[in-house]
Structure formats: C-alpha cells, structure tokens
mmCIF file of C-alpha atoms in Angstrom:
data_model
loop_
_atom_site.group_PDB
_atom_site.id
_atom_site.type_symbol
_atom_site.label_atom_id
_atom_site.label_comp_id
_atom_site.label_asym_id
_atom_site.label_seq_id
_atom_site.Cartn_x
_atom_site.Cartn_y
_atom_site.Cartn_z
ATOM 1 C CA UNK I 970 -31.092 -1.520 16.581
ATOM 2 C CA UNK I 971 -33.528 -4.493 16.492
ATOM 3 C CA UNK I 972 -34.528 -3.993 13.072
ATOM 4 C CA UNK I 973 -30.596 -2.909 11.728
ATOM 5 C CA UNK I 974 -29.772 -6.678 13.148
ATOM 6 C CA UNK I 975 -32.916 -8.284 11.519
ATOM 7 C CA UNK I 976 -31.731 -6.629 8.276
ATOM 8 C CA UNK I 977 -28.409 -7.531 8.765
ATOM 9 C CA UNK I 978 -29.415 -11.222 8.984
ATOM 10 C CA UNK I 979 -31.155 -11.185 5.739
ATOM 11 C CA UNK I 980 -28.897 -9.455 3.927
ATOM 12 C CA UNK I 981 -26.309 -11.784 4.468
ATOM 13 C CA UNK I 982 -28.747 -14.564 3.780
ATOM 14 C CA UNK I 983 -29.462 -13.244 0.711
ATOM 15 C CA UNK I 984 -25.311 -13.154 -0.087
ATOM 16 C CA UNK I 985 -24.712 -16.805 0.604
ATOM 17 C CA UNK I 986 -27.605 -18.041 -1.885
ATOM 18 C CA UNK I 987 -25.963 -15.673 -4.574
ATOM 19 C CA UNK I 988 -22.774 -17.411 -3.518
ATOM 20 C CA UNK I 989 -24.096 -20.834 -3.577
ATOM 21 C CA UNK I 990 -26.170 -19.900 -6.991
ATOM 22 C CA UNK I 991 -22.255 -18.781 -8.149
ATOM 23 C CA UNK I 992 -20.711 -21.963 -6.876
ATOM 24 C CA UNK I 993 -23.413 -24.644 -8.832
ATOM 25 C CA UNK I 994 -22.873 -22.703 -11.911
ATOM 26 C CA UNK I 995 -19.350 -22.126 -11.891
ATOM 27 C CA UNK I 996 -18.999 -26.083 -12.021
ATOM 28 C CA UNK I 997 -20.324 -26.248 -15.208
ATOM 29 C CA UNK I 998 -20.608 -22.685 -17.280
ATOM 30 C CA UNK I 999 -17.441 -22.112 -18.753
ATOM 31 C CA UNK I 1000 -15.311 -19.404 -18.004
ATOM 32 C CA UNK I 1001 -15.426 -16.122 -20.246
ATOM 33 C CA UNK I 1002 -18.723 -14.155 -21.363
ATOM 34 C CA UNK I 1003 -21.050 -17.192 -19.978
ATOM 35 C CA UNK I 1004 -20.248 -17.145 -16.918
ATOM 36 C CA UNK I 1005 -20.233 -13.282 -16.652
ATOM 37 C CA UNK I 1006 -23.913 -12.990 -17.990
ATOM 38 C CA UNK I 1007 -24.816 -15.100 -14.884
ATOM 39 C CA UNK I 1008 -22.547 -13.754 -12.379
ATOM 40 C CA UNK I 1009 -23.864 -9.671 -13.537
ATOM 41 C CA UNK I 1010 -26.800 -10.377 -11.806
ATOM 42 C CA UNK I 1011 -25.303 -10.915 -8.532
ATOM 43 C CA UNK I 1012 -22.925 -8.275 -8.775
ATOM 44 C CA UNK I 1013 -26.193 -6.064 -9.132
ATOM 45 C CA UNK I 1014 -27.684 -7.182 -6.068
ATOM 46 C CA UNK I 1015 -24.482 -6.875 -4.133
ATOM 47 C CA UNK I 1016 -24.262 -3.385 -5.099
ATOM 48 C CA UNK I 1017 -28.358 -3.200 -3.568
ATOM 49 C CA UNK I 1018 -27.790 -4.822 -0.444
ATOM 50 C CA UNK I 1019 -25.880 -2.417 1.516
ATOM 51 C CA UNK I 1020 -28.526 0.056 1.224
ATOM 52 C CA UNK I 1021 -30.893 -2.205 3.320
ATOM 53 C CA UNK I 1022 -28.543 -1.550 6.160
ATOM 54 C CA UNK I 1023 -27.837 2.636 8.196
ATOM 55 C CA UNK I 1024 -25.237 1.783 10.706
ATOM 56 C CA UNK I 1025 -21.624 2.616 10.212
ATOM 57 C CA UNK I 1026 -20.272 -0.884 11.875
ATOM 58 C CA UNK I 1027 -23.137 -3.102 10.688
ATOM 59 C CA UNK I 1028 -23.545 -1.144 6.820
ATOM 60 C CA UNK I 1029 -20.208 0.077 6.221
ATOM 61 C CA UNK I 1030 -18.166 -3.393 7.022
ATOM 62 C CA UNK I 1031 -21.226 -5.408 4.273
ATOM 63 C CA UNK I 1032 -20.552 -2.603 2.019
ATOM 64 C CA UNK I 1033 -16.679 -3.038 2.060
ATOM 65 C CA UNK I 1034 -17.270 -6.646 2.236
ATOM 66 C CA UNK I 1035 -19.491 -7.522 -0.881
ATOM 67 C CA UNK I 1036 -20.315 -4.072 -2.677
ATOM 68 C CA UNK I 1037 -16.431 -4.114 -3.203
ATOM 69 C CA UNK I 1038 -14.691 -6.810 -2.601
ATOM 70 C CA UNK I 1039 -16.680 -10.038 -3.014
ATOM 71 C CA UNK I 1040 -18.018 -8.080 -6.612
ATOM 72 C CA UNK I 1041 -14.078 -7.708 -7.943
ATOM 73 C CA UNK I 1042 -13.513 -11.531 -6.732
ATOM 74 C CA UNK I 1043 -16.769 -12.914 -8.863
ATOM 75 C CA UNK I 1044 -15.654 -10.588 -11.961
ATOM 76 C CA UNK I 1045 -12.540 -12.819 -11.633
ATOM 77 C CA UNK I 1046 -13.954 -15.714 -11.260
ATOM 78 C CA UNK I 1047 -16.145 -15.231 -14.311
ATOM 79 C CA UNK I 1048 -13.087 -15.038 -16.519
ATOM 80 C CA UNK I 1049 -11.442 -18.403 -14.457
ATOM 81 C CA UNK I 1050 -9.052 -16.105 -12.745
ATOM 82 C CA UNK I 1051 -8.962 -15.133 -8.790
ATOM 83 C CA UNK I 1052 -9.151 -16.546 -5.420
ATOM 84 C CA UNK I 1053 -11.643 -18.275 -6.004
ATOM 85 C CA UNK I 1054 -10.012 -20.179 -9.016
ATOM 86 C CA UNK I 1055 -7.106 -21.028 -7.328
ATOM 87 C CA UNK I 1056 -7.617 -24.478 -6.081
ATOM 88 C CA UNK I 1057 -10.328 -26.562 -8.453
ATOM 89 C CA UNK I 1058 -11.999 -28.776 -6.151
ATOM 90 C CA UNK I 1059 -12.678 -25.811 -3.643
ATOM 91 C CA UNK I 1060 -15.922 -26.797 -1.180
ATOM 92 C CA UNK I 1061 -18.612 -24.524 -0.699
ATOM 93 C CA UNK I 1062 -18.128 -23.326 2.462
ATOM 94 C CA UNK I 1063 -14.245 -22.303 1.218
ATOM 95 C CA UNK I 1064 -15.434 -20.407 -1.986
ATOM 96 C CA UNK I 1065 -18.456 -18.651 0.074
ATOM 97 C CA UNK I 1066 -15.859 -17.560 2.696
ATOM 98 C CA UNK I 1067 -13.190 -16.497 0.325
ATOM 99 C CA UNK I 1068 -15.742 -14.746 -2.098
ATOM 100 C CA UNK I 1069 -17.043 -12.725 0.835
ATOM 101 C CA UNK I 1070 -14.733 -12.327 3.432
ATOM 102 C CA UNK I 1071 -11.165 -10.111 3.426
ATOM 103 C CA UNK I 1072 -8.929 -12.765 3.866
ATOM 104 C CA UNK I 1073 -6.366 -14.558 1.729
ATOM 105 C CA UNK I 1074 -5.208 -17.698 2.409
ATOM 106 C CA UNK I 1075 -1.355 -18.199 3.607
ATOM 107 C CA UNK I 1076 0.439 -20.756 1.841
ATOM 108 C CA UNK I 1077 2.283 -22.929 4.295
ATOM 109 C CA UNK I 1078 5.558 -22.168 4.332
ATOM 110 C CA UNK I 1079 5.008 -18.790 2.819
ATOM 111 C CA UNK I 1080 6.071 -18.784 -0.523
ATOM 112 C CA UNK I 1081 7.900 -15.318 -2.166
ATOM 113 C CA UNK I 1082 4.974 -13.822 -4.180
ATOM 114 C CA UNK I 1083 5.123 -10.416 -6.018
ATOM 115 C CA UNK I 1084 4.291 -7.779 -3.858
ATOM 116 C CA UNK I 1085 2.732 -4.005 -4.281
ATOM 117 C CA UNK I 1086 5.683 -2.314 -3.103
ATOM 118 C CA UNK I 1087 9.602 -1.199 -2.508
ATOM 119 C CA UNK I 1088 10.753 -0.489 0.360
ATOM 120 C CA UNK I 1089 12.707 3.150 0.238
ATOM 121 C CA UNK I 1090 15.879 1.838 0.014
ATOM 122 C CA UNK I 1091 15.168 0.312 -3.035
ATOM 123 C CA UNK I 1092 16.760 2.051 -6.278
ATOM 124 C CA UNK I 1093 13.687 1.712 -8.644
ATOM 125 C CA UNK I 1094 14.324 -1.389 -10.544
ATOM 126 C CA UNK I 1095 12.134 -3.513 -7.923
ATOM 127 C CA UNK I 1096 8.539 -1.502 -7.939
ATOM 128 C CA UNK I 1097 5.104 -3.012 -7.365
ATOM 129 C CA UNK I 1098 1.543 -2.190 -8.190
ATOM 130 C CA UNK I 1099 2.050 0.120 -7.121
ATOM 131 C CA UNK I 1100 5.670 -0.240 -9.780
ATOM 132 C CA UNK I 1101 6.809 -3.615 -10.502
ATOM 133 C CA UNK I 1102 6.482 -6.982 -8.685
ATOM 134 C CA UNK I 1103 9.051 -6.812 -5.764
ATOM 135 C CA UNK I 1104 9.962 -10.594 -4.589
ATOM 136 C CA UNK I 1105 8.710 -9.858 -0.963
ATOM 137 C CA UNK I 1106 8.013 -12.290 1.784
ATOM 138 C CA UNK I 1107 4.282 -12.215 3.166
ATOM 139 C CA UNK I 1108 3.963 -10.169 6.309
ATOM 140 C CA UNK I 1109 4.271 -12.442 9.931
ATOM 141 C CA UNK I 1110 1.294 -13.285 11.633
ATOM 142 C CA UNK I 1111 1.056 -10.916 14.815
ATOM 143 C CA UNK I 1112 0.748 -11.765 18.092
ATOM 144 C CA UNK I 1113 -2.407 -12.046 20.020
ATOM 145 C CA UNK I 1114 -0.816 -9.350 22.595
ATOM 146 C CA UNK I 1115 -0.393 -7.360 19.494
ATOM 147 C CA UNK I 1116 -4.165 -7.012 18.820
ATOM 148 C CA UNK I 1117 -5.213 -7.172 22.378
ATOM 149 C CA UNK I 1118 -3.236 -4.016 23.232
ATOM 150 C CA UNK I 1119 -4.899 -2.475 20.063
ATOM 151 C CA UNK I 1120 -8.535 -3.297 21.187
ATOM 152 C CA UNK I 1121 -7.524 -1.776 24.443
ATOM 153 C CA UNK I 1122 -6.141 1.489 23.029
ATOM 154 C CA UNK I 1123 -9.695 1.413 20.730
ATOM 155 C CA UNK I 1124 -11.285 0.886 23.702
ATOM 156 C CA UNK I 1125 -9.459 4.138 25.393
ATOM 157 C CA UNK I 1126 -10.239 6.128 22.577
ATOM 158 C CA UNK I 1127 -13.559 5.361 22.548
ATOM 159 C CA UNK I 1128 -13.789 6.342 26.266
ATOM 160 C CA UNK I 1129 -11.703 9.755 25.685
ATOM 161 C CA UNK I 1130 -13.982 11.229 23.396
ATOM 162 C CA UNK I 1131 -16.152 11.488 26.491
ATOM 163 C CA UNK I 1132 -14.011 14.653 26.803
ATOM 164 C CA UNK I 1133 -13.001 15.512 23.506
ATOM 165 C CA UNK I 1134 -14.719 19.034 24.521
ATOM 166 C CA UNK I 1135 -11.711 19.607 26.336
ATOM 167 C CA UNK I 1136 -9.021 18.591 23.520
ATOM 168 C CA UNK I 1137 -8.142 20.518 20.604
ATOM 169 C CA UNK I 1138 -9.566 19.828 17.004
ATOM 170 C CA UNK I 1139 -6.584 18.463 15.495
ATOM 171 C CA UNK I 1140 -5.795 16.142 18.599
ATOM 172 C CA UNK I 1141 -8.960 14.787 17.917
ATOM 173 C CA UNK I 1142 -8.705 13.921 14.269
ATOM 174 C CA UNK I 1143 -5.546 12.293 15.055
ATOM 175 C CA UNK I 1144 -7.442 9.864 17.472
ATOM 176 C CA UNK I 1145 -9.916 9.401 14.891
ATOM 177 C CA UNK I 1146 -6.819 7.929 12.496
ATOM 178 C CA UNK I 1147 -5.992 5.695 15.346
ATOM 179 C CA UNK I 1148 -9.871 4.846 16.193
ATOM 180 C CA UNK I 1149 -10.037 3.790 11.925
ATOM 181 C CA UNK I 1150 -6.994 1.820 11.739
ATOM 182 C CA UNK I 1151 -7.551 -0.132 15.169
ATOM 183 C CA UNK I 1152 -11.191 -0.526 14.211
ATOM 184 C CA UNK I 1153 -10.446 -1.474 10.647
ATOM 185 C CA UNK I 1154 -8.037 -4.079 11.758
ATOM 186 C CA UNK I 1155 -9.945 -5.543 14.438
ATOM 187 C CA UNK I 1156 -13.162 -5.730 12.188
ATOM 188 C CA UNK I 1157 -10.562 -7.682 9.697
ATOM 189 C CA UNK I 1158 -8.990 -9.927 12.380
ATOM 190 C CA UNK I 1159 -12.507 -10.825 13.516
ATOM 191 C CA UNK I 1160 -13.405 -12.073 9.726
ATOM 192 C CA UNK I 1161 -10.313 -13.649 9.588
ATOM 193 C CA UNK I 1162 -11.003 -15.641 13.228
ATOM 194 C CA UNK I 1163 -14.232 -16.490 11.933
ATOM 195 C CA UNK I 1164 -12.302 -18.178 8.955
ATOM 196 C CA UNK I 1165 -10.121 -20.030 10.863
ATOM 197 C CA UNK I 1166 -12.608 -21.312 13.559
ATOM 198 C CA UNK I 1167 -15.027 -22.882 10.989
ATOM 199 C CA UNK I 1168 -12.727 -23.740 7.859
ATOM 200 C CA UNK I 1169 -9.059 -23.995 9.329
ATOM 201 C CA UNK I 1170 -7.575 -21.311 7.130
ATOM 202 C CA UNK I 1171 -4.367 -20.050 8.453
ATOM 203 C CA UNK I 1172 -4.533 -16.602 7.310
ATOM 204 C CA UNK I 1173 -2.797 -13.298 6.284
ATOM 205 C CA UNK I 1174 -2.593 -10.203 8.087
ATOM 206 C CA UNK I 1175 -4.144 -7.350 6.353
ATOM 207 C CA UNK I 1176 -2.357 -4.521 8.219
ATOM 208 C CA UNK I 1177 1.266 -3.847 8.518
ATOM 209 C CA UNK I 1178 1.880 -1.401 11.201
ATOM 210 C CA UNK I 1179 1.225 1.303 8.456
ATOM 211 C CA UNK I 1180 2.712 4.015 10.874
ATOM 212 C CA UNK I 1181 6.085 2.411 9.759
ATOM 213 C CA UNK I 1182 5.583 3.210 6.341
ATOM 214 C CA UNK I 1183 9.040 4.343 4.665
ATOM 215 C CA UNK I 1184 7.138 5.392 0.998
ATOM 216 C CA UNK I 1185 4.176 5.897 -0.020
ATOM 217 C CA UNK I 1186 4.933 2.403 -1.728
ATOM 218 C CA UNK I 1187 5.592 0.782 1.290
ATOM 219 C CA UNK I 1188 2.046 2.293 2.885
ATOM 220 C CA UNK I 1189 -0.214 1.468 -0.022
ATOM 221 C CA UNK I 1190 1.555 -1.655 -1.246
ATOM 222 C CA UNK I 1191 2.734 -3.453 1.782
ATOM 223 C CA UNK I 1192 1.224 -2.351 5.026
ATOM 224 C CA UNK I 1193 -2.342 -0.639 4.762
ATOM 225 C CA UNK I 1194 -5.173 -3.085 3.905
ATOM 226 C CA UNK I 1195 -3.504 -5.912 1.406
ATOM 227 C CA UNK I 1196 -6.554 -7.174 1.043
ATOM 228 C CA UNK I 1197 -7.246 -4.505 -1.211
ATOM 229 C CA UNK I 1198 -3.804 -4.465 -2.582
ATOM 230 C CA UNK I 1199 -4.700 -8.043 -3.938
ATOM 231 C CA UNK I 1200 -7.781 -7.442 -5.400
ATOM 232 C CA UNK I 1201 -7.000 -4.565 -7.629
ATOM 233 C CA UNK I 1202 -3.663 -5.857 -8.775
ATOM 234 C CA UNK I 1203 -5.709 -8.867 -11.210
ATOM 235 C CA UNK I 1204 -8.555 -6.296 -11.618
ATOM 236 C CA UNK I 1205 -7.115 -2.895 -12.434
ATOM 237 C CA UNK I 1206 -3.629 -3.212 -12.494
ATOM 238 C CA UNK I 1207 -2.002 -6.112 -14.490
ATOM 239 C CA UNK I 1208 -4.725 -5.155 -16.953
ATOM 240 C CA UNK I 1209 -3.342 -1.960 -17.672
ATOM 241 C CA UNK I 1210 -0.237 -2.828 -17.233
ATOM 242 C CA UNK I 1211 -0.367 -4.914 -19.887
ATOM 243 C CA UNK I 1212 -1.879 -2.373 -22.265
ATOM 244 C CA UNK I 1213 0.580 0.308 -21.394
ATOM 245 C CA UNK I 1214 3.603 -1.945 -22.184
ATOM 246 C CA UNK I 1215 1.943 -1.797 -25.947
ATOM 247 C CA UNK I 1216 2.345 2.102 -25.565
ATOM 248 C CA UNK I 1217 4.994 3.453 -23.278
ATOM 249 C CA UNK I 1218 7.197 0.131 -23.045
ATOM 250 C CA UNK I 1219 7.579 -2.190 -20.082
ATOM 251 C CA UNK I 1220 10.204 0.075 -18.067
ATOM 252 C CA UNK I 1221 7.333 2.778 -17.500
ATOM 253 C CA UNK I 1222 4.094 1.211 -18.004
ATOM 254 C CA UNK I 1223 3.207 0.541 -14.032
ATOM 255 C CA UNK I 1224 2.964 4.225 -13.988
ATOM 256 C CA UNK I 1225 -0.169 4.347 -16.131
ATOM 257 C CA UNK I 1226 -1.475 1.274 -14.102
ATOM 258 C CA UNK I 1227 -1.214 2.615 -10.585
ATOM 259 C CA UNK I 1228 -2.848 5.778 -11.438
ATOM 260 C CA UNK I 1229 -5.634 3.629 -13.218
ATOM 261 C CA UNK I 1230 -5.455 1.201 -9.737
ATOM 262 C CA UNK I 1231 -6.301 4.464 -7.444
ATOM 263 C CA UNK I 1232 -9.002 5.774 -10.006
ATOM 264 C CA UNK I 1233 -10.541 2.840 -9.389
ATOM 265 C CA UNK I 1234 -10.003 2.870 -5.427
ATOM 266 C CA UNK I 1235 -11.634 6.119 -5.270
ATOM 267 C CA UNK I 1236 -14.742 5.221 -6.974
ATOM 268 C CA UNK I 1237 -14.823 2.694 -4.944
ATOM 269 C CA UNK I 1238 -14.306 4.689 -1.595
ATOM 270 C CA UNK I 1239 -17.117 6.999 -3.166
ATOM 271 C CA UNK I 1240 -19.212 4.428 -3.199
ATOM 272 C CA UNK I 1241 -18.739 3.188 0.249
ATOM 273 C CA UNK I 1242 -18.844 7.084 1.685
ATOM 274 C CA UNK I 1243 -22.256 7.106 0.240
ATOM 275 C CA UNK I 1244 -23.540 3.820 1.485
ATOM 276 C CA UNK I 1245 -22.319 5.285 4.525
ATOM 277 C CA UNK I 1246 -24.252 8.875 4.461
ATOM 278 C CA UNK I 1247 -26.944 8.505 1.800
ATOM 279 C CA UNK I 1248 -25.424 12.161 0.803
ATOM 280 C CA UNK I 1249 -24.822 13.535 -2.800
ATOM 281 C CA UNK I 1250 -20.930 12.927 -3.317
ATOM 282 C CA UNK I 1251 -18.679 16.045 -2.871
ATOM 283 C CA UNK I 1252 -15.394 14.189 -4.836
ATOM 284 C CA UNK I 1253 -13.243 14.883 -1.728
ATOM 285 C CA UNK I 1254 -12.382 11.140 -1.795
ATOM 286 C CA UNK I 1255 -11.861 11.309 -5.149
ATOM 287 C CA UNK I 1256 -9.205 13.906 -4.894
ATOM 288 C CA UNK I 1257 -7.815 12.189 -2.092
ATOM 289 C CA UNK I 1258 -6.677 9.103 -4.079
ATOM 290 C CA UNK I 1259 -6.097 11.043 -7.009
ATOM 291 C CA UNK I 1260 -3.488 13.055 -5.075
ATOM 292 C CA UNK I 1261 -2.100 9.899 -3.484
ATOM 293 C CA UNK I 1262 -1.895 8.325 -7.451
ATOM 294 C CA UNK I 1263 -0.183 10.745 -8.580
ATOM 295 C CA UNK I 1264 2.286 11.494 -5.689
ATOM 296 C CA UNK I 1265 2.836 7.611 -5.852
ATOM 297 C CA UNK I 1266 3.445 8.250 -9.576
ATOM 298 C CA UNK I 1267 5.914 10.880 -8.957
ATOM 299 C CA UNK I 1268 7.578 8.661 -6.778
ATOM 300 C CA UNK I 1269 8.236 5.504 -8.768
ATOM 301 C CA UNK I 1270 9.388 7.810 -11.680
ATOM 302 C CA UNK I 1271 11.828 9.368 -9.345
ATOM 303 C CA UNK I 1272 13.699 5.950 -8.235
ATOM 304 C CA UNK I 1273 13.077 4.643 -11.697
ATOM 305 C CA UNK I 1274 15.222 8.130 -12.997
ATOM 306 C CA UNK I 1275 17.959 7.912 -10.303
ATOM 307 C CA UNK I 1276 18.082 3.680 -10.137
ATOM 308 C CA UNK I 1277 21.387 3.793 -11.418
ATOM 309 C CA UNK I 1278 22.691 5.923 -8.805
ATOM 310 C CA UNK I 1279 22.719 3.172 -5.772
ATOM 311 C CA UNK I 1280 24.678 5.307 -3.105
ATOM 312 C CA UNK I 1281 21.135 7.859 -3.304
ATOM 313 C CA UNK I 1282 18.607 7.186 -0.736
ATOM 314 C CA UNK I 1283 16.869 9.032 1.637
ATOM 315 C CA UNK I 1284 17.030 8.015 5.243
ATOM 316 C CA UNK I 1285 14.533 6.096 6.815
ATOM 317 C CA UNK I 1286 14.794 8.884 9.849
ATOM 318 C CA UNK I 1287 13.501 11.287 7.560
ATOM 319 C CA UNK I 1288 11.179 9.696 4.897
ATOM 320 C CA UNK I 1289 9.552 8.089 7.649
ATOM 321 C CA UNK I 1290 7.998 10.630 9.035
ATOM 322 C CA UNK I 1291 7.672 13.046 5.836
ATOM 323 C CA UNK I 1292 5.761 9.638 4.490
ATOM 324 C CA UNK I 1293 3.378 9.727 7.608
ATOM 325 C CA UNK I 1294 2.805 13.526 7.910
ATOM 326 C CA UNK I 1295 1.798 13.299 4.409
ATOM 327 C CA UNK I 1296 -0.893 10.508 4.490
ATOM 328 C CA UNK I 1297 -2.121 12.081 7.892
ATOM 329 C CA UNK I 1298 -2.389 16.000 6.571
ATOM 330 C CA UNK I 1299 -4.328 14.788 3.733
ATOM 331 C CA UNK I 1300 -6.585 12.410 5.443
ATOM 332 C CA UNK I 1301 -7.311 15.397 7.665
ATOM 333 C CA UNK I 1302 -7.629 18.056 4.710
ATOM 334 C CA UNK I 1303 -9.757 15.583 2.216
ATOM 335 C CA UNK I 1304 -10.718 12.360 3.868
ATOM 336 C CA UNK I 1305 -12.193 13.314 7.084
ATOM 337 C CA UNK I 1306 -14.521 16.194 6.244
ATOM 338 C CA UNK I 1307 -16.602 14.178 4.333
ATOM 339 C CA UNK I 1308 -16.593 11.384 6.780
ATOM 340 C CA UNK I 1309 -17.703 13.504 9.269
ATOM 341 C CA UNK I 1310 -20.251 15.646 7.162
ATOM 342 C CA UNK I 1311 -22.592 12.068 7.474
ATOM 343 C CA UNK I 1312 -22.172 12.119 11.427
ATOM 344 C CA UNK I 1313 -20.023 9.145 11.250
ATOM 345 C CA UNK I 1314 -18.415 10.006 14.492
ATOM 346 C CA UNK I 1315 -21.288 10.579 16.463
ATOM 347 C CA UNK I 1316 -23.263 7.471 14.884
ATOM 348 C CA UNK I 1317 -20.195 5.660 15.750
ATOM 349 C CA UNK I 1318 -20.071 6.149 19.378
ATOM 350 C CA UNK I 1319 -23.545 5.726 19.762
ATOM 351 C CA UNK I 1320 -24.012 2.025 18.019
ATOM 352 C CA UNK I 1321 -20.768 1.273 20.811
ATOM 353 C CA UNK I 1322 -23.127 2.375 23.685
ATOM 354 C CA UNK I 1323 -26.374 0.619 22.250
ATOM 355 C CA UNK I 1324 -23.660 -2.445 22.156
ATOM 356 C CA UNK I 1325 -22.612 -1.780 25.679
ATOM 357 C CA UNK I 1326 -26.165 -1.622 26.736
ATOM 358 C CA UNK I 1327 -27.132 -4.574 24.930
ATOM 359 C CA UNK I 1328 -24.247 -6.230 27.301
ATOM 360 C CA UNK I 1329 -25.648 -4.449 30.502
ATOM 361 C CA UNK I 1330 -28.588 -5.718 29.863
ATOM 362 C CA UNK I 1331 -27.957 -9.425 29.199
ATOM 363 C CA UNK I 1332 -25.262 -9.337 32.568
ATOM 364 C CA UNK I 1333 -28.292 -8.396 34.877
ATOM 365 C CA UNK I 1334 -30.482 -10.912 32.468
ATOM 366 C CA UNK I 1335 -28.026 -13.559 33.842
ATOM 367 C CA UNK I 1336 -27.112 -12.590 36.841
ATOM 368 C CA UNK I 1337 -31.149 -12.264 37.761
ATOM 369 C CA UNK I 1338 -31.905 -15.507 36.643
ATOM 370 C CA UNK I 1339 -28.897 -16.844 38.455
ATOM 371 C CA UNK I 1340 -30.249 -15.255 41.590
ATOM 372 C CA UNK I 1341 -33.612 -16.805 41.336
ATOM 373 C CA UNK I 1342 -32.443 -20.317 40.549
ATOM 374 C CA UNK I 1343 -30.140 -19.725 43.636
ATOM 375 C CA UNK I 1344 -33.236 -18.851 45.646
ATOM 376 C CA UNK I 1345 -35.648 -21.889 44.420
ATOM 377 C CA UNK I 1346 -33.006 -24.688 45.706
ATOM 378 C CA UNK I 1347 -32.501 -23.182 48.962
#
C-alpha cells in the first residue's frame, strides 16, 4: 500500500505540470490545430498514468478523473471551447482544479441552462442530450445530513458483506448498486470539498437521487453523474447534432447524437474497466450502453411521435419503478460480471481494511505517545 500511495503522489505530480505546461501555453497559442498539437501530448500521458496505479479507489478514481474527464476538457480547450474557457482571466490554481477535478462551478443565483433530460411527463417537444435542451433549473445543493447518512449506510454495507455468505446472490448485487452509487458520490463530494476549501467554488451536485429516476432521460440526463452529462454534450453530442440536422432535419437529429454520446461512454467505460483489471475486454460494457442508447433512442422517438397527444403519459407510480428495474437488471446481467471478473469486490474491501488499519495504527501511535509524554511530566 506504501508503494500504491508513493505512486499515487507522483502521478498526480506529473498531472499538475501537464496542467501548468497547458495553462502557459494556452495564454498565448491560439485556439484551433496549434493548440491541439501541444495539448496531444498530454492527452497521451494522461491516458499512461493510470496504469502506474492497481487499486480500485486509488487507480480507478485517477483514471475517471484524467484518462476521461480532464482529456475531453483539454480537447475543448484546444479549440477555445469548455470549462476551462469560460472565464478569460482564470488563475492557475482554478483551471488546474477545473481541468482535473469533477466539478462544475454553480453560477450564483443559478441560472436556467439546457439540461440532458425530460422529465416523463413531458410530451417530447422538450428533450435533452439525451433529446433537446430542456430549460431546467440546476439540481439543489444537498444537505450535509444527506451525505452523512449515505457514508453511514456505505459504511453498513461495507460491514454486511462480512456475512454476505449468508445472503442470497442477488441481495448482494443489489448492495453492490448501493455500495457504487454511495461510493461514487462520496468520492465526488470529497473532490468537490477539496474545491471549495482551497478555491471557494460553490459547487454542483453530481448525483440526483438516481433511484427517483422517472425515464431513462431523467436517469442519464439529470440525476446519475452530470459531470459526465456535461462533458459529452460539447464533445460528442452538439457535434453530431449538428451534423445530423444536415441529414435527418432538426426535429430528429438528437437521436443520432445520443446514440453517438453512449458509443462514446462505453469506450470510455471500457477503458476504465481495463485500467481497473488489466484484463482483455469482453464488450459487456459495451453492450451495456449500447442497450441503454438505444432504449433511450426508442424513448425520445416515442414522446417525439405521440407529443401532440398531451393527455398521454405514463404515471410516475409505474414508470418509476419499470425505469429502475430496468437500469438495475441490466447492471446485474452486463455491468457487474465484468466488474467482478477483475476481483473488484474483494480488492475493494480489502484496500477499506488496509485503510482501517492504517487508522488503528496511527490511534495507538497517538495514544502511545500521549501516554509517555503523560508519564515524563509526572
């Protein structure tokens, strides 16, 4: 674990340089094909780095981090587009946080700002990136009691699978939905805190309670990960949107562009799924995000096809929970197997107990040298 940390350290060295070799240049390269010949380069290296680093916490979270996300948010800044484009006379310590971190900064108030999703009783006309641009307010910041009462249930989890033995497979795999979404959102909020403490961002949420999800529109677009919701919409959506209108007219191009939006996710989660295992891809991923494209595809074509009929909708009671079966029975049928083929659970648990011992450890550090200061001034 020694070494993982060490690694760790200079692997995230090695990403603010890059950023600060990004941030010089991009005062004075132009925009366009310049500035991409120097920023290809990094984007290499970014894709490299990840591989210096085997634990799931640790390796997966720099892989999401850079190998992803900080790569899509240089590609836009090359072209003068982006996060990291939006305010000119951005400092260093900004850009470097923005380029590498999931956050996005809130405007204060919240402006309306397009959005990746309708809601299910919308009729069609209002889609997202997942269709058209919906004019959606931002999601509310939660409560701290909110995400203390999730790192408590991770916490249970974590200390249930001492017995998972005793539980039936499929009431384990739905703790291991919960485990990823309260562990994906606490690794997020953590990034996010980070943010705040040393730069004074007031932040975003990236999670929406995505159990609440009324669509598949309202799950992808609006409530699981926006982070990633943002990033592809510049990168892989508007793009294509914009070439489909050419083909297939405005009313129906977003249906070429979200299927080209989750191509692109699942090369991406193919990527990270190997950084993760070091295994030979299977395409299970792949077919996971294909299915969800296309269902999502399905869907928007539906609405668009019945918009004019407004007194259609399905209850929230029911598409609700036909929304949340779905996501879950396919997670379990084509996301999970190869998650767990690389050990992911049982590498998991352990890096929490060489945490927990690391803890131990520096409590009886303390508490010793407590004792024995205690015992030299009597």
């Amino acid at each position: 674990m020694e070494g993982e940390i060490g690694n760790f350290i200079k692997v995230w060295l090695s990403v603010f340089l890059s950023l600060f070799y990004c941030y010089a240049f991009g005062k004075f390269v132009p925009k366009g094909f310049p500035r991409l010949l120097l920023i290809i380069p990094v984007v290499a290296l970014f894709l490299d780095l990840p591989l210096h680093l085997s634990t799931i916490h640790l390796g997966g979270t720099t892989a999401f981090f850079i190998s992803w996300l900080a790569n899509f948010k240089l590609l836009l800044f090359a072209f003068g587009k982006g996060p990291l484009c939006s305010d000119p006379s951005i400092s260093l310590p900004r850009f470097v946080a923005v380029a590498c971190l999931p956050i996005k900064i809130q405007q204060n108030p919240p402006p309306k700002t397009p959005q990746f999703q309708t809601s299910n009783h919308q009729n069609g006309h209002n889609s997202n990136t997942y269709g058209h641009a919906t004019t959606k307010q931002n999601p509310a910041p939660k409560s701290p009691l909110n995400y203390a009462l999730k790192g408590l249930l991770l916490a249970l989890l974590i200390k249930v699978y001492d017995y998972k033995e005793h539980l039936h497979p499929n009431l384990i795999w739905v703790m291991y939905c919960f485990h990823i979404y309260f562990a994906l959102e606490i690794i997020l909020l953590m990034a996010a805190a980070l943010a705040r403490a040393l730069l004074g961002l007031e932040l975003e949420p990236q999670f929406n309670e995505p159990y609440l999800s009324s669509s598949l529109q309202d799950f992808w677009g609006r409530r699981w990960n926006i982070m990633v919701t943002t990033i592809l919409r510049p990168t892989v959506y508007e793009p294509v949107v914009a070439l489909s209108t050419r083909v297939v007219g405005r009313r129906w191009a977003p249906l070429p562009a979200v299927m080209g939006t989750f191509i692109v996710s699942a090369i991406m989660h193919e990527l990270i799924f190997y950084y993760l295992g070091r295994l030979p891809p299977t395409w299970e991923i792949s077919w996971f995000f294909l299915l969800h494209g296309l269902c999502l595809v399905v869907e928007i074509a539906v609405k668009k096809a019945i918009a004019k009929r407004k007194k259609f909708q399905v209850p929230r009671l029911v598409s609700g929970p036909l929304t949340v079966a779905f996501v879950t029975g396919t997670v379990f049928w084509l996301f999970f197997p190869p998650l767990l083929r690389c050990n992911a659970d049982v590498r998991a648990l352990g890096e929490y107990a060489a945490v927990g011992a690391f803890f131990k450890n520096v409590g009886r550090a303390f508490a010793s040298r407590a004792m024995n200061t205690r015992r030299s001034n009597w």
